[in-house]
DNA sequence: AACTACTCCAACCGCTGTTCT
DNA sequence: GAGAACAGCGGTTGGAGTAGT
């Protein structure tokens, strides 16, 4: 990456002096022809490199530093609509560049979605192969065959039930949020209104972005409301009233996954499994498990045998 | 302290679409 | 209309920094 190219033009990181020269030149003369900029400014760079440096780093109003959770959520939402249209996504984030958005997606957001059991490409729940992969890697297949084993395993740790219950509840809320994303966005933000011609209209300009909007006929049915969060949950943490998906849903998941309560690899595996089970639409199974857990907790608190 | 693995991000590359001649 | 020049975009690379062993 370092050194000069075959034309003798410099490559690699820009020095502060080069930055200063480029900024001075553009402020005085503009950049109508990028190809001529380096020669006129006195830089030993190609025009393309100058343009990139200016647009991604030197131009005014560039916002630097960490992305806020709101920005991250917006990127996820927009990516669900547009795919890898980084420049289009970046236009909705003032001060952010397409390169920054792309880097954030590739380095963090993509992984985060996978962790949540969501395919980062389709933004739909991960499908069977992924589930089987997970099941093969872990020993949960045995647990599925005998739900009582789940309970027995969970009872080995006092916070187990609370942790799993919370993870399942968050998974469910996230799925609800995702399932309702296009409608929700359109209703909240007029710039994201969806026309009837399978195109989303953005902003006041005539720009329209043809995207693969899911056919309404094939849109997954709304996820049924989950039973109220069990009161058995957690003596050690504040009980959150999580009944509706909201913009805080993903933040809650982040906090949950990053926090101590889900930090053990053992629990993260269970939570991953719970997410994927939920993703596959196994809410009956979840309800069953939750009910089983509640019963188990009741049995335990009354000193009864699980079997 | 040394090494390795991993993450982040600036910059490059190659392709595509648009504008100009 | 055709080809050249240019700008913009998305994918990829590689160096720097950091955490873990």
mmCIF file of C-alpha atoms (C1' of nucleotides) in Angstrom:
data_model
loop_
_atom_site.group_PDB
_atom_site.id
_atom_site.type_symbol
_atom_site.label_atom_id
_atom_site.label_comp_id
_atom_site.label_asym_id
_atom_site.label_seq_id
_atom_site.Cartn_x
_atom_site.Cartn_y
_atom_site.Cartn_z
ATOM 1 C CA UNK A 1 0.000 0.000 0.000
ATOM 2 C CA UNK A 2 2.870 2.325 0.738
ATOM 3 C CA UNK A 3 5.184 4.009 -1.771
ATOM 4 C CA UNK A 4 4.446 5.228 -5.244
ATOM 5 C CA UNK A 5 2.460 3.740 -8.076
ATOM 6 C CA UNK A 6 3.782 3.086 -11.582
ATOM 7 C CA UNK A 7 3.233 6.723 -12.502
ATOM 8 C CA UNK A 8 5.302 7.897 -9.571
ATOM 9 C CA UNK A 9 2.264 9.183 -7.718
ATOM 10 C CA UNK A 10 2.261 8.786 -3.975
ATOM 11 C CA UNK A 11 0.008 6.185 -2.362
ATOM 12 C CA UNK A 12 -0.883 5.369 1.192
ATOM 13 C CA UNK A 13 -1.762 7.495 4.209
ATOM 14 C CA UNK A 14 -2.020 11.227 3.813
ATOM 15 C CA UNK A 15 0.285 13.490 5.798
ATOM 16 C CA UNK A 16 -1.018 16.571 7.640
ATOM 17 C CA UNK A 17 0.903 18.710 5.161
ATOM 18 C CA UNK A 18 -0.851 17.075 2.194
ATOM 19 C CA UNK A 19 -4.184 17.548 3.930
ATOM 20 C CA UNK A 20 -3.444 21.228 4.442
ATOM 21 C CA UNK A 21 -2.465 21.727 0.797
ATOM 22 C CA UNK A 22 -5.607 19.989 -0.442
ATOM 23 C CA UNK A 23 -7.929 21.879 1.896
ATOM 24 C CA UNK A 24 -6.313 25.213 1.005
ATOM 25 C CA UNK A 25 -6.661 24.523 -2.693
ATOM 26 C CA UNK A 26 -10.277 23.392 -2.587
ATOM 27 C CA UNK A 27 -11.332 26.252 -0.360
ATOM 28 C CA UNK A 28 -9.853 28.677 -2.881
ATOM 29 C CA UNK A 29 -10.674 26.990 -6.165
ATOM 30 C CA UNK A 30 -13.219 24.259 -5.584
ATOM 31 C CA UNK A 31 -12.943 20.853 -7.210
ATOM 32 C CA UNK A 32 -14.734 20.998 -10.505
ATOM 33 C CA UNK A 33 -12.187 18.636 -12.067
ATOM 34 C CA UNK A 34 -10.669 16.194 -9.626
ATOM 35 C CA UNK A 35 -8.137 14.997 -12.169
ATOM 36 C CA UNK A 36 -6.596 18.431 -12.375
ATOM 37 C CA UNK A 37 -6.705 19.136 -8.637
ATOM 38 C CA UNK A 38 -3.428 17.457 -7.603
ATOM 39 C CA UNK A 39 -1.391 19.099 -10.355
ATOM 40 C CA UNK A 40 -2.847 22.521 -9.684
ATOM 41 C CA UNK A 41 -2.587 22.146 -5.913
ATOM 42 C CA UNK A 42 0.939 20.783 -6.066
ATOM 43 C CA UNK A 43 0.204 17.328 -4.734
ATOM 44 C CA UNK A 44 1.885 14.166 -5.948
ATOM 45 C CA UNK A 45 -1.376 12.225 -5.795
ATOM 46 C CA UNK A 46 -3.930 11.055 -8.291
ATOM 47 C CA UNK A 47 -7.215 12.926 -8.535
ATOM 48 C CA UNK A 48 -9.128 9.947 -7.309
ATOM 49 C CA UNK A 49 -7.094 9.805 -4.121
ATOM 50 C CA UNK A 50 -7.686 13.536 -3.581
ATOM 51 C CA UNK A 51 -11.415 13.168 -4.061
ATOM 52 C CA UNK A 52 -11.570 10.273 -1.622
ATOM 53 C CA UNK A 53 -9.527 12.107 0.974
ATOM 54 C CA UNK A 54 -11.733 15.158 0.664
ATOM 55 C CA UNK A 55 -15.088 13.397 0.726
ATOM 56 C CA UNK A 56 -14.222 10.934 3.463
ATOM 57 C CA UNK A 57 -12.085 13.023 5.752
ATOM 58 C CA UNK A 58 -11.429 16.658 4.957
ATOM 59 C CA UNK A 59 -14.678 18.177 3.791
ATOM 60 C CA UNK A 60 -16.589 20.363 6.259
ATOM 61 C CA UNK A 61 -19.267 18.993 8.589
ATOM 62 C CA UNK A 62 -17.762 15.535 8.769
ATOM 63 C CA UNK A 63 -18.916 13.978 12.003
ATOM 64 C CA UNK A 64 -16.221 11.874 13.598
ATOM 65 C CA UNK A 65 -16.289 9.553 16.547
ATOM 66 C CA UNK A 66 -18.515 6.718 17.605
ATOM 67 C CA UNK A 67 -21.911 6.136 16.114
ATOM 68 C CA UNK A 68 -24.815 6.630 18.480
ATOM 69 C CA UNK A 69 -27.232 3.773 19.085
ATOM 70 C CA UNK A 70 -29.833 5.766 17.142
ATOM 71 C CA UNK A 71 -27.493 6.009 14.174
ATOM 72 C CA UNK A 72 -26.725 2.306 14.352
ATOM 73 C CA UNK A 73 -30.402 1.459 14.462
ATOM 74 C CA UNK A 74 -31.076 3.718 11.500
ATOM 75 C CA UNK A 75 -28.331 2.027 9.507
ATOM 76 C CA UNK A 76 -29.808 -1.381 10.278
ATOM 77 C CA UNK A 77 -33.264 -0.194 9.265
ATOM 78 C CA UNK A 78 -32.050 1.424 6.075
ATOM 79 C CA UNK A 79 -29.909 -1.559 5.185
ATOM 80 C CA UNK A 80 -32.992 -3.746 5.461
ATOM 81 C CA UNK A 81 -34.606 -1.535 2.834
ATOM 82 C CA UNK A 82 -31.695 -0.735 0.557
ATOM 83 C CA UNK A 83 -29.096 -3.441 0.987
ATOM 84 C CA UNK A 84 -25.457 -2.467 0.533
ATOM 85 C CA UNK A 85 -26.259 0.984 -0.864
ATOM 86 C CA UNK A 86 -23.802 2.662 1.449
ATOM 87 C CA UNK A 87 -23.882 6.069 -0.114
ATOM 88 C CA UNK A 88 -27.685 6.108 -0.074
ATOM 89 C CA UNK A 89 -27.679 5.061 3.563
ATOM 90 C CA UNK A 90 -25.041 7.632 4.444
ATOM 91 C CA UNK A 91 -27.196 10.408 2.968
ATOM 92 C CA UNK A 92 -29.637 9.832 5.803
ATOM 93 C CA UNK A 93 -26.898 10.234 8.408
ATOM 94 C CA UNK A 94 -25.686 13.842 8.386
ATOM 95 C CA UNK A 95 -21.925 14.101 8.623
ATOM 96 C CA UNK A 96 -21.302 10.410 8.039
ATOM 97 C CA UNK A 97 -19.626 9.028 4.935
ATOM 98 C CA UNK A 98 -20.462 5.949 2.967
ATOM 99 C CA UNK A 99 -17.066 4.555 3.870
ATOM 100 C CA UNK A 100 -17.724 5.010 7.566
ATOM 101 C CA UNK A 101 -21.140 3.406 7.324
ATOM 102 C CA UNK A 102 -19.721 0.519 5.341
ATOM 103 C CA UNK A 103 -16.918 -0.013 7.831
ATOM 104 C CA UNK A 104 -19.316 0.064 10.753
ATOM 105 C CA UNK A 105 -21.547 -2.458 9.077
ATOM 106 C CA UNK A 106 -18.755 -4.849 8.219
ATOM 107 C CA UNK A 107 -16.988 -4.583 11.536
ATOM 108 C CA UNK A 108 -19.853 -4.516 14.024
ATOM 109 C CA UNK A 109 -23.444 -4.389 12.887
ATOM 110 C CA UNK A 110 -23.266 -7.482 10.715
ATOM 111 C CA UNK A 111 -21.895 -9.521 13.583
ATOM 112 C CA UNK A 112 -24.437 -8.085 15.957
ATOM 113 C CA UNK A 113 -27.323 -9.212 13.760
ATOM 114 C CA UNK A 114 -25.883 -12.683 13.406
ATOM 115 C CA UNK A 115 -25.561 -12.831 17.165
ATOM 116 C CA UNK A 116 -29.241 -11.969 17.368
ATOM 117 C CA UNK A 117 -30.157 -14.790 15.002
ATOM 118 C CA UNK A 118 -30.887 -12.468 12.108
ATOM 119 C CA UNK A 119 -29.477 -12.906 8.647
ATOM 120 C CA UNK A 120 -27.530 -9.684 7.940
ATOM 121 C CA UNK A 121 -28.219 -9.977 4.227
ATOM 122 C CA UNK A 122 -31.945 -10.631 4.208
ATOM 123 C CA UNK A 123 -32.706 -9.281 7.698
ATOM 124 C CA UNK A 124 -34.844 -12.304 8.200
ATOM 125 C CA UNK A 125 -34.443 -14.928 10.876
ATOM 126 C CA UNK A 126 -31.651 -17.337 10.193
ATOM 127 C CA UNK A 127 -32.903 -20.497 8.584
ATOM 128 C CA UNK A 128 -32.652 -24.178 9.258
ATOM 129 C CA UNK A 129 -29.069 -24.795 8.153
ATOM 130 C CA UNK A 130 -27.840 -22.210 10.593
ATOM 131 C CA UNK A 131 -29.967 -23.692 13.321
ATOM 132 C CA UNK A 132 -28.715 -27.163 12.624
ATOM 133 C CA UNK A 133 -25.188 -25.867 12.577
ATOM 134 C CA UNK A 134 -25.754 -24.427 16.000
ATOM 135 C CA UNK A 135 -27.410 -27.524 17.273
ATOM 136 C CA UNK A 136 -24.630 -29.687 15.964
ATOM 137 C CA UNK A 137 -22.057 -27.485 17.605
ATOM 138 C CA UNK A 138 -23.815 -27.514 20.896
ATOM 139 C CA UNK A 139 -25.485 -30.324 22.728
ATOM 140 C CA UNK A 140 -28.909 -28.759 22.744
ATOM 141 C CA UNK A 141 -30.445 -31.430 20.561
ATOM 142 C CA UNK A 142 -30.739 -33.554 23.651
ATOM 143 C CA UNK A 143 -32.491 -30.754 25.448
ATOM 144 C CA UNK A 144 -35.089 -30.463 22.748
ATOM 145 C CA UNK A 145 -35.936 -34.142 23.051
ATOM 146 C CA UNK A 146 -36.595 -33.779 26.714
ATOM 147 C CA UNK A 147 -37.810 -30.376 27.891
ATOM 148 C CA UNK A 148 -37.505 -31.456 31.464
ATOM 149 C CA UNK A 149 -33.775 -31.610 30.931
ATOM 150 C CA UNK A 150 -33.837 -27.947 30.044
ATOM 151 C CA UNK A 151 -35.488 -27.226 33.336
ATOM 152 C CA UNK A 152 -33.111 -29.429 35.242
ATOM 153 C CA UNK A 153 -30.179 -27.743 33.598
ATOM 154 C CA UNK A 154 -31.538 -24.302 34.251
ATOM 155 C CA UNK A 155 -32.207 -25.089 37.870
ATOM 156 C CA UNK A 156 -28.519 -25.665 38.400
ATOM 157 C CA UNK A 157 -28.063 -21.948 38.628
ATOM 158 C CA UNK A 158 -30.251 -19.608 40.612
ATOM 159 C CA UNK A 159 -30.386 -16.854 37.997
ATOM 160 C CA UNK A 160 -30.867 -19.239 35.131
ATOM 161 C CA UNK A 161 -34.595 -18.888 34.703
ATOM 162 C CA UNK A 162 -34.495 -15.139 34.868
ATOM 163 C CA UNK A 163 -31.704 -14.950 32.348
ATOM 164 C CA UNK A 164 -33.344 -17.185 29.800
ATOM 165 C CA UNK A 165 -36.754 -15.636 30.292
ATOM 166 C CA UNK A 166 -35.331 -12.211 29.713
ATOM 167 C CA UNK A 167 -33.433 -13.330 26.626
ATOM 168 C CA UNK A 168 -36.511 -14.945 25.147
ATOM 169 C CA UNK A 169 -38.570 -11.892 25.828
ATOM 170 C CA UNK A 170 -36.024 -9.620 24.186
ATOM 171 C CA UNK A 171 -35.753 -11.961 21.216
ATOM 172 C CA UNK A 172 -39.456 -11.836 20.759
ATOM 173 C CA UNK A 173 -39.572 -8.056 20.970
ATOM 174 C CA UNK A 174 -36.781 -7.704 18.437
ATOM 175 C CA UNK A 175 -38.570 -9.954 16.002
ATOM 176 C CA UNK A 176 -41.712 -7.943 16.432
ATOM 177 C CA UNK A 177 -39.748 -4.793 15.806
ATOM 178 C CA UNK A 178 -38.166 -6.238 12.687
ATOM 179 C CA UNK A 179 -41.413 -7.604 11.366
ATOM 180 C CA UNK A 180 -42.996 -4.192 11.667
ATOM 181 C CA UNK A 181 -40.022 -2.145 10.504
ATOM 182 C CA UNK A 182 -41.168 -0.977 7.028
ATOM 183 C CA UNK A 183 -44.636 -0.040 8.198
ATOM 184 C CA UNK A 184 -43.352 1.584 11.329
ATOM 185 C CA UNK A 185 -40.761 3.596 9.476
ATOM 186 C CA UNK A 186 -43.182 4.747 6.855
ATOM 187 C CA UNK A 187 -45.628 5.879 9.437
ATOM 188 C CA UNK A 188 -43.035 7.700 11.494
ATOM 189 C CA UNK A 189 -40.981 9.319 8.813
ATOM 190 C CA UNK A 190 -42.530 10.770 5.688
ATOM 191 C CA UNK A 191 -39.221 10.560 3.846
ATOM 192 C CA UNK A 192 -39.485 6.785 4.074
ATOM 193 C CA UNK A 193 -43.009 6.505 2.812
ATOM 194 C CA UNK A 194 -43.621 3.500 0.624
ATOM 195 C CA UNK A 195 -45.391 3.993 -2.641
ATOM 196 C CA UNK A 196 -47.646 1.448 -4.215
ATOM 197 C CA UNK A 197 -45.222 0.734 -7.021
ATOM 198 C CA UNK A 198 -42.720 -1.230 -4.982
ATOM 199 C CA UNK A 199 -40.455 1.778 -4.707
ATOM 200 C CA UNK A 200 -39.518 3.737 -1.670
ATOM 201 C CA UNK A 201 -39.388 7.486 -2.132
ATOM 202 C CA UNK A 202 -36.691 9.319 -0.315
ATOM 203 C CA UNK A 203 -36.660 12.945 0.624
ATOM 204 C CA UNK A 204 -38.199 15.747 -1.356
ATOM 205 C CA UNK A 205 -36.109 15.072 -4.419
ATOM 206 C CA UNK A 206 -37.246 12.883 -7.253
ATOM 207 C CA UNK A 207 -34.790 10.219 -6.185
ATOM 208 C CA UNK A 208 -36.416 6.864 -5.985
ATOM 209 C CA UNK A 209 -34.703 3.707 -5.011
ATOM 210 C CA UNK A 210 -36.073 0.545 -6.457
ATOM 211 C CA UNK A 211 -35.601 -2.034 -3.805
ATOM 212 C CA UNK A 212 -36.722 -5.563 -3.326
ATOM 213 C CA UNK A 213 -39.625 -4.730 -1.143
ATOM 214 C CA UNK A 214 -41.151 -7.902 0.163
ATOM 215 C CA UNK A 215 -44.417 -8.710 -1.501
ATOM 216 C CA UNK A 216 -47.131 -8.166 1.036
ATOM 217 C CA UNK A 217 -48.454 -11.598 0.284
ATOM 218 C CA UNK A 218 -45.222 -13.153 1.383
ATOM 219 C CA UNK A 219 -44.584 -10.910 4.335
ATOM 220 C CA UNK A 220 -44.446 -12.999 7.458
ATOM 221 C CA UNK A 221 -47.576 -12.838 9.491
ATOM 222 C CA UNK A 222 -47.384 -10.518 12.476
ATOM 223 C CA UNK A 223 -45.821 -12.228 15.379
ATOM 224 C CA UNK A 224 -48.494 -12.870 17.951
ATOM 225 C CA UNK A 225 -48.191 -11.014 21.205
ATOM 226 C CA UNK A 226 -46.194 -12.835 23.752
ATOM 227 C CA UNK A 227 -47.673 -13.674 27.084
ATOM 228 C CA UNK A 228 -46.907 -11.036 29.689
ATOM 229 C CA UNK A 229 -43.450 -11.351 31.011
ATOM 230 C CA UNK A 230 -43.526 -13.871 33.797
ATOM 231 C CA UNK A 231 -43.377 -12.472 37.256
ATOM 232 C CA UNK A 232 -40.829 -15.076 38.167
ATOM 233 C CA UNK A 233 -38.207 -13.014 36.487
ATOM 234 C CA UNK A 234 -35.151 -12.056 38.289
ATOM 235 C CA UNK A 235 -34.768 -10.954 41.836
ATOM 236 C CA UNK A 236 -31.485 -9.244 41.099
ATOM 237 C CA UNK A 237 -32.491 -6.934 38.288
ATOM 238 C CA UNK A 238 -35.139 -4.363 37.826
ATOM 239 C CA UNK A 239 -38.202 -5.733 36.127
ATOM 240 C CA UNK A 240 -38.643 -3.995 32.819
ATOM 241 C CA UNK A 241 -42.042 -3.717 31.305
ATOM 242 C CA UNK A 242 -41.211 -4.869 27.816
ATOM 243 C CA UNK A 243 -44.507 -5.325 26.122
ATOM 244 C CA UNK A 244 -44.077 -3.499 22.846
ATOM 245 C CA UNK A 245 -41.275 -3.347 20.329
ATOM 246 C CA UNK A 246 -39.721 0.059 20.282
ATOM 247 C CA UNK A 247 -36.606 1.851 19.231
ATOM 248 C CA UNK A 248 -35.064 0.759 22.482
ATOM 249 C CA UNK A 249 -35.510 -2.897 21.731
ATOM 250 C CA UNK A 250 -32.113 -3.391 20.177
ATOM 251 C CA UNK A 251 -30.453 -1.295 22.833
ATOM 252 C CA UNK A 252 -32.002 -3.501 25.449
ATOM 253 C CA UNK A 253 -30.597 -6.504 23.687
ATOM 254 C CA UNK A 254 -27.182 -4.891 23.483
ATOM 255 C CA UNK A 255 -27.207 -4.063 27.130
ATOM 256 C CA UNK A 256 -28.369 -7.519 27.955
ATOM 257 C CA UNK A 257 -25.767 -9.261 25.827
ATOM 258 C CA UNK A 258 -22.963 -6.955 26.881
ATOM 259 C CA UNK A 259 -23.919 -6.948 30.514
ATOM 260 C CA UNK A 260 -22.797 -9.367 33.127
ATOM 261 C CA UNK A 261 -25.990 -11.334 33.180
ATOM 262 C CA UNK A 262 -25.332 -12.864 29.805
ATOM 263 C CA UNK A 263 -21.583 -12.769 29.822
ATOM 264 C CA UNK A 264 -20.897 -16.423 30.453
ATOM 265 C CA UNK A 265 -20.308 -18.372 27.231
ATOM 266 C CA UNK A 266 -22.628 -21.064 28.501
ATOM 267 C CA UNK A 267 -25.483 -18.585 28.755
ATOM 268 C CA UNK A 268 -24.701 -16.872 25.529
ATOM 269 C CA UNK A 269 -25.097 -20.231 23.798
ATOM 270 C CA UNK A 270 -28.444 -20.767 25.425
ATOM 271 C CA UNK A 271 -29.513 -17.267 24.467
ATOM 272 C CA UNK A 272 -28.374 -17.767 20.894
ATOM 273 C CA UNK A 273 -30.357 -20.950 20.772
ATOM 274 C CA UNK A 274 -33.386 -19.209 22.185
ATOM 275 C CA UNK A 275 -33.125 -16.489 19.560
ATOM 276 C CA UNK A 276 -32.963 -18.950 16.738
ATOM 277 C CA UNK A 277 -35.775 -21.042 18.073
ATOM 278 C CA UNK A 278 -37.834 -17.881 18.290
ATOM 279 C CA UNK A 279 -36.719 -16.870 14.815
ATOM 280 C CA UNK A 280 -38.109 -20.058 13.408
ATOM 281 C CA UNK A 281 -41.476 -19.179 14.723
ATOM 282 C CA UNK A 282 -41.394 -21.588 17.570
ATOM 283 C CA UNK A 283 -43.370 -19.431 19.912
ATOM 284 C CA UNK A 284 -45.471 -22.297 21.021
ATOM 285 C CA UNK A 285 -42.294 -24.047 21.964
ATOM 286 C CA UNK A 286 -41.119 -20.959 23.744
ATOM 287 C CA UNK A 287 -44.382 -20.623 25.608
ATOM 288 C CA UNK A 288 -44.101 -24.245 26.493
ATOM 289 C CA UNK A 289 -40.585 -23.756 27.733
ATOM 290 C CA UNK A 290 -41.483 -20.626 29.616
ATOM 291 C CA UNK A 291 -44.400 -22.366 31.222
ATOM 292 C CA UNK A 292 -42.203 -25.274 32.079
ATOM 293 C CA UNK A 293 -39.628 -23.000 33.570
ATOM 294 C CA UNK A 294 -42.247 -21.215 35.616
ATOM 295 C CA UNK A 295 -43.632 -24.487 36.843
ATOM 296 C CA UNK A 296 -40.178 -25.701 37.617
ATOM 297 C CA UNK A 297 -39.438 -22.578 39.561
ATOM 298 C CA UNK A 298 -42.670 -23.022 41.447
ATOM 299 C CA UNK A 299 -41.828 -26.610 42.199
ATOM 300 C CA UNK A 300 -38.380 -25.664 43.308
ATOM 301 C CA UNK A 301 -39.536 -22.891 45.558
ATOM 302 C CA UNK A 302 -41.922 -25.312 47.209
ATOM 303 C CA UNK A 303 -39.305 -27.949 47.588
ATOM 304 C CA UNK A 304 -40.932 -30.343 45.145
ATOM 305 C CA UNK A 305 -39.209 -32.732 42.858
ATOM 306 C CA UNK A 306 -38.984 -31.851 39.190
ATOM 307 C CA UNK A 307 -39.757 -35.319 38.108
ATOM 308 C "C1'" DA B 1 7.912 -9.244 27.642
ATOM 309 C "C1'" DA B 2 6.749 -11.499 23.471
ATOM 310 C "C1'" DC B 3 3.681 -13.328 20.541
ATOM 311 C "C1'" DT B 4 -0.860 -14.057 18.418
ATOM 312 C "C1'" DA B 5 -5.485 -12.993 17.244
ATOM 313 C "C1'" DC B 6 -8.681 -9.769 16.524
ATOM 314 C "C1'" DT B 7 -10.906 -5.213 15.491
ATOM 315 C "C1'" DC B 8 -11.100 -0.923 13.343
ATOM 316 C "C1'" DC B 9 -10.673 2.094 9.632
ATOM 317 C "C1'" DA B 10 -8.222 4.734 5.961
ATOM 318 C "C1'" DA B 11 -7.157 4.017 1.503
ATOM 319 C "C1'" DC B 12 -6.944 1.504 -2.725
ATOM 320 C "C1'" DC B 13 -8.919 -1.111 -6.739
ATOM 321 C "C1'" DG B 14 -11.960 -2.110 -10.242
ATOM 322 C "C1'" DC B 15 -16.330 -1.613 -12.040
ATOM 323 C "C1'" DT B 16 -20.399 1.102 -13.523
ATOM 324 C "C1'" DG B 17 -23.004 5.042 -14.779
ATOM 325 C "C1'" DT B 18 -22.956 9.714 -16.438
ATOM 326 C "C1'" DT B 19 -21.285 13.555 -18.962
ATOM 327 C "C1'" DC B 20 -18.643 15.511 -22.493
ATOM 328 C "C1'" DT B 21 -16.689 15.906 -27.135
ATOM 329 C "C1'" DG C 1 -24.352 7.468 -31.839
ATOM 330 C "C1'" DA C 2 -19.591 6.284 -30.258
ATOM 331 C "C1'" DG C 3 -15.827 6.657 -27.581
ATOM 332 C "C1'" DA C 4 -13.248 9.043 -23.979
ATOM 333 C "C1'" DA C 5 -13.063 11.139 -19.645
ATOM 334 C "C1'" DC C 6 -14.679 11.592 -15.336
ATOM 335 C "C1'" DA C 7 -17.145 10.817 -10.925
ATOM 336 C "C1'" DG C 8 -19.169 7.762 -7.831
ATOM 337 C "C1'" DC C 9 -19.815 3.444 -5.694
ATOM 338 C "C1'" DG C 10 -19.050 -0.998 -3.330
ATOM 339 C "C1'" DG C 11 -15.685 -4.505 -2.247
ATOM 340 C "C1'" DT C 12 -11.316 -5.403 -0.483
ATOM 341 C "C1'" DT C 13 -6.817 -4.765 1.572
ATOM 342 C "C1'" DG C 14 -3.377 -3.878 4.868
ATOM 343 C "C1'" DG C 15 -1.518 -1.200 8.755
ATOM 344 C "C1'" DA C 16 -2.201 0.365 13.508
ATOM 345 C "C1'" DG C 17 -3.897 -0.433 17.815
ATOM 346 C "C1'" DT C 18 -5.567 -3.485 21.420
ATOM 347 C "C1'" DA C 19 -6.766 -7.554 24.030
ATOM 348 C "C1'" DG C 20 -5.693 -12.052 25.257
ATOM 349 C "C1'" DT C 21 -2.417 -15.764 26.214
#
